Amino acid sequence: DPLIASCFEWAGAQYAKMLCGVLARYRKERGVDFREKDEFVDVVCMGKVFASWNLLQQGFSKQVASQSAVKKVRLYKLLASGALGAARIGNPKLELDFEKNVALFCKVENGVMVENGMLTN
């Protein structure tokens, strides 16, 4: 259904706008400018909405391409409890094995989806 597809594309664009807003705030507060770095911004995604990533991805990548907050983004699915993130925020010295607790499902470089995977429960 084209109407539903456009709703999901819009939702993907909104997610990208939110991400860019967070990065702009981070840049302002911490002085880190991801636009000038040739590094990936790693984002851990939680929630059932990402089970529909195949419907969200087009709007997300178009929005990332149209803005300048970040050039490279990697999206990860959290494989462990969300409590790990809360514990890490509470104790910045807590060492966590990032690679063990996440799975890469999307990589965008300069607005182009270079790696895309389907999320499953």
mmCIF file of C-alpha atoms in Angstrom:
data_model
loop_
_atom_site.group_PDB
_atom_site.id
_atom_site.type_symbol
_atom_site.label_atom_id
_atom_site.label_comp_id
_atom_site.label_asym_id
_atom_site.label_seq_id
_atom_site.Cartn_x
_atom_site.Cartn_y
_atom_site.Cartn_z
ATOM 1 C CA ASP A 1 0.000 0.000 0.000
ATOM 2 C CA PRO A 2 1.619 3.288 -1.107
ATOM 3 C CA LEU A 3 0.080 5.304 1.742
ATOM 4 C CA ILE A 4 1.537 3.008 4.404
ATOM 5 C CA ALA A 5 4.913 2.949 2.619
ATOM 6 C CA SER A 6 5.006 6.758 2.629
ATOM 7 C CA CYS A 7 4.167 6.777 6.370
ATOM 8 C CA PHE A 8 7.112 4.485 7.083
ATOM 9 C CA GLU A 9 9.411 6.551 4.857
ATOM 10 C CA TRP A 10 8.322 9.666 6.783
ATOM 11 C CA ALA A 11 8.998 7.878 10.090
ATOM 12 C CA GLY A 12 12.499 6.919 8.924
ATOM 13 C CA ALA A 13 13.181 10.559 8.022
ATOM 14 C CA GLN A 14 11.940 11.653 11.457
ATOM 15 C CA TYR A 15 14.325 9.213 13.113
ATOM 16 C CA ALA A 16 17.214 10.688 11.107
ATOM 17 C CA LYS A 17 16.153 14.237 12.036
ATOM 18 C CA MET A 18 16.086 13.253 15.707
ATOM 19 C CA LEU A 19 19.548 11.719 15.417
ATOM 20 C CA CYS A 20 20.887 14.869 13.742
ATOM 21 C CA GLY A 21 19.329 17.003 16.467
ATOM 22 C CA VAL A 22 21.023 14.942 19.160
ATOM 23 C CA LEU A 23 24.358 15.242 17.363
ATOM 24 C CA ALA A 24 23.953 19.004 17.013
ATOM 25 C CA ARG A 25 23.301 19.273 20.748
ATOM 26 C CA TYR A 26 26.271 17.031 21.483
ATOM 27 C CA ARG A 27 28.450 19.215 19.257
ATOM 28 C CA LYS A 28 27.296 22.328 21.096
ATOM 29 C CA GLU A 29 27.772 20.874 24.596
ATOM 30 C CA ARG A 30 30.913 18.797 24.077
ATOM 31 C CA GLY A 31 32.600 20.531 21.171
ATOM 32 C CA VAL A 32 32.733 17.354 19.064
ATOM 33 C CA ASP A 33 31.879 17.993 15.434
ATOM 34 C CA PHE A 34 31.025 14.795 13.589
ATOM 35 C CA ARG A 35 30.797 16.713 10.310
ATOM 36 C CA GLU A 36 34.553 17.217 10.301
ATOM 37 C CA LYS A 37 35.532 13.752 11.467
ATOM 38 C CA ASP A 38 36.046 10.871 9.104
ATOM 39 C CA GLU A 39 34.631 8.498 11.707
ATOM 40 C CA PHE A 40 31.362 6.659 12.087
ATOM 41 C CA VAL A 41 28.764 7.704 14.608
ATOM 42 C CA ASP A 42 27.627 4.480 16.259
ATOM 43 C CA VAL A 43 23.987 4.377 17.329
ATOM 44 C CA VAL A 44 22.415 1.559 19.322
ATOM 45 C CA CYS A 45 18.724 1.156 18.454
ATOM 46 C CA MET A 46 16.092 -0.401 20.673
ATOM 47 C CA GLY A 47 12.441 -1.158 20.152
ATOM 48 C CA LYS A 48 10.140 -3.134 17.922
ATOM 49 C CA VAL A 49 9.884 -0.295 15.403
ATOM 50 C CA PHE A 50 13.272 -1.344 14.034
ATOM 51 C CA ALA A 51 11.792 -4.720 13.074
ATOM 52 C CA SER A 52 10.315 -2.675 10.192
ATOM 53 C CA TRP A 53 13.682 -1.255 9.205
ATOM 54 C CA ASN A 54 13.225 -2.319 5.587
ATOM 55 C CA LEU A 55 10.345 0.185 5.436
ATOM 56 C CA LEU A 56 12.115 2.955 7.400
ATOM 57 C CA GLN A 57 15.522 2.824 5.721
ATOM 58 C CA GLN A 58 14.741 4.834 2.595
ATOM 59 C CA GLY A 59 13.471 7.854 4.529
ATOM 60 C CA PHE A 60 16.353 7.572 6.980
ATOM 61 C CA SER A 61 19.093 7.508 4.334
ATOM 62 C CA LYS A 62 17.491 10.316 2.290
ATOM 63 C CA GLN A 63 17.313 12.535 5.363
ATOM 64 C CA VAL A 64 20.915 11.785 6.366
ATOM 65 C CA ALA A 65 22.010 12.668 2.826
ATOM 66 C CA SER A 66 20.134 15.974 2.924
ATOM 67 C CA GLN A 67 21.685 17.310 6.130
ATOM 68 C CA SER A 68 25.192 18.017 7.292
ATOM 69 C CA ALA A 69 25.241 16.892 10.943
ATOM 70 C CA VAL A 70 27.028 13.646 10.170
ATOM 71 C CA LYS A 71 28.649 11.909 7.202
ATOM 72 C CA LYS A 72 28.864 8.344 8.471
ATOM 73 C CA VAL A 73 26.394 6.448 10.655
ATOM 74 C CA ARG A 74 26.290 2.842 11.827
ATOM 75 C CA LEU A 75 23.113 1.520 13.402
ATOM 76 C CA TYR A 76 23.238 -1.441 15.765
ATOM 77 C CA LYS A 77 20.607 -3.679 17.303
ATOM 78 C CA LEU A 78 21.046 -4.180 21.034
ATOM 79 C CA LEU A 79 21.428 -7.880 21.856
ATOM 80 C CA ALA A 80 21.485 -7.477 25.633
ATOM 81 C CA SER A 81 19.340 -5.702 28.204
ATOM 82 C CA GLY A 82 18.916 -1.947 27.935
ATOM 83 C CA ALA A 83 20.034 -1.824 31.557
ATOM 84 C CA LEU A 84 23.618 -2.101 30.287
ATOM 85 C CA GLY A 85 23.375 1.370 28.789
ATOM 86 C CA ALA A 86 21.957 2.787 31.988
ATOM 87 C CA ALA A 87 24.754 1.158 33.987
ATOM 88 C CA ARG A 88 27.342 2.617 31.596
ATOM 89 C CA ILE A 89 25.857 6.105 31.906
ATOM 90 C CA GLY A 90 25.833 5.739 35.683
ATOM 91 C CA ASN A 91 29.424 4.548 35.743
ATOM 92 C CA PRO A 92 31.459 5.855 32.775
ATOM 93 C CA LYS A 93 34.417 3.704 33.843
ATOM 94 C CA LEU A 94 32.375 0.515 33.484
ATOM 95 C CA GLU A 95 33.942 -1.571 30.747
ATOM 96 C CA LEU A 96 31.480 -3.256 28.409
ATOM 97 C CA ASP A 97 32.212 -5.404 25.382
ATOM 98 C CA PHE A 98 30.427 -3.372 22.712
ATOM 99 C CA GLU A 99 30.884 -5.940 19.945
ATOM 100 C CA LYS A 100 29.450 -8.719 22.105
ATOM 101 C CA ASN A 101 26.275 -6.805 22.956
ATOM 102 C CA VAL A 102 25.257 -5.387 19.562
ATOM 103 C CA ALA A 103 24.759 -6.441 15.942
ATOM 104 C CA LEU A 104 25.326 -4.081 13.013
ATOM 105 C CA PHE A 105 22.259 -3.746 10.795
ATOM 106 C CA CYS A 106 22.850 -0.571 8.793
ATOM 107 C CA LYS A 107 25.772 1.531 7.616
ATOM 108 C CA VAL A 108 25.302 4.875 5.826
ATOM 109 C CA GLU A 109 28.173 6.849 4.286
ATOM 110 C CA ASN A 110 27.466 10.278 2.796
ATOM 111 C CA GLY A 111 23.778 9.440 2.545
ATOM 112 C CA VAL A 112 24.355 6.156 0.728
ATOM 113 C CA MET A 113 23.308 2.892 2.352
ATOM 114 C CA VAL A 114 26.471 0.768 2.070
ATOM 115 C CA GLU A 115 25.327 -2.049 4.289
ATOM 116 C CA ASN A 116 21.827 -3.007 5.212
ATOM 117 C CA GLY A 117 20.491 -5.928 7.143
ATOM 118 C CA MET A 118 17.079 -7.049 8.222
ATOM 119 C CA LEU A 119 16.329 -7.044 11.898
ATOM 120 C CA THR A 120 14.707 -10.062 13.437
ATOM 121 C CA ASN A 121 13.478 -10.619 16.958
#
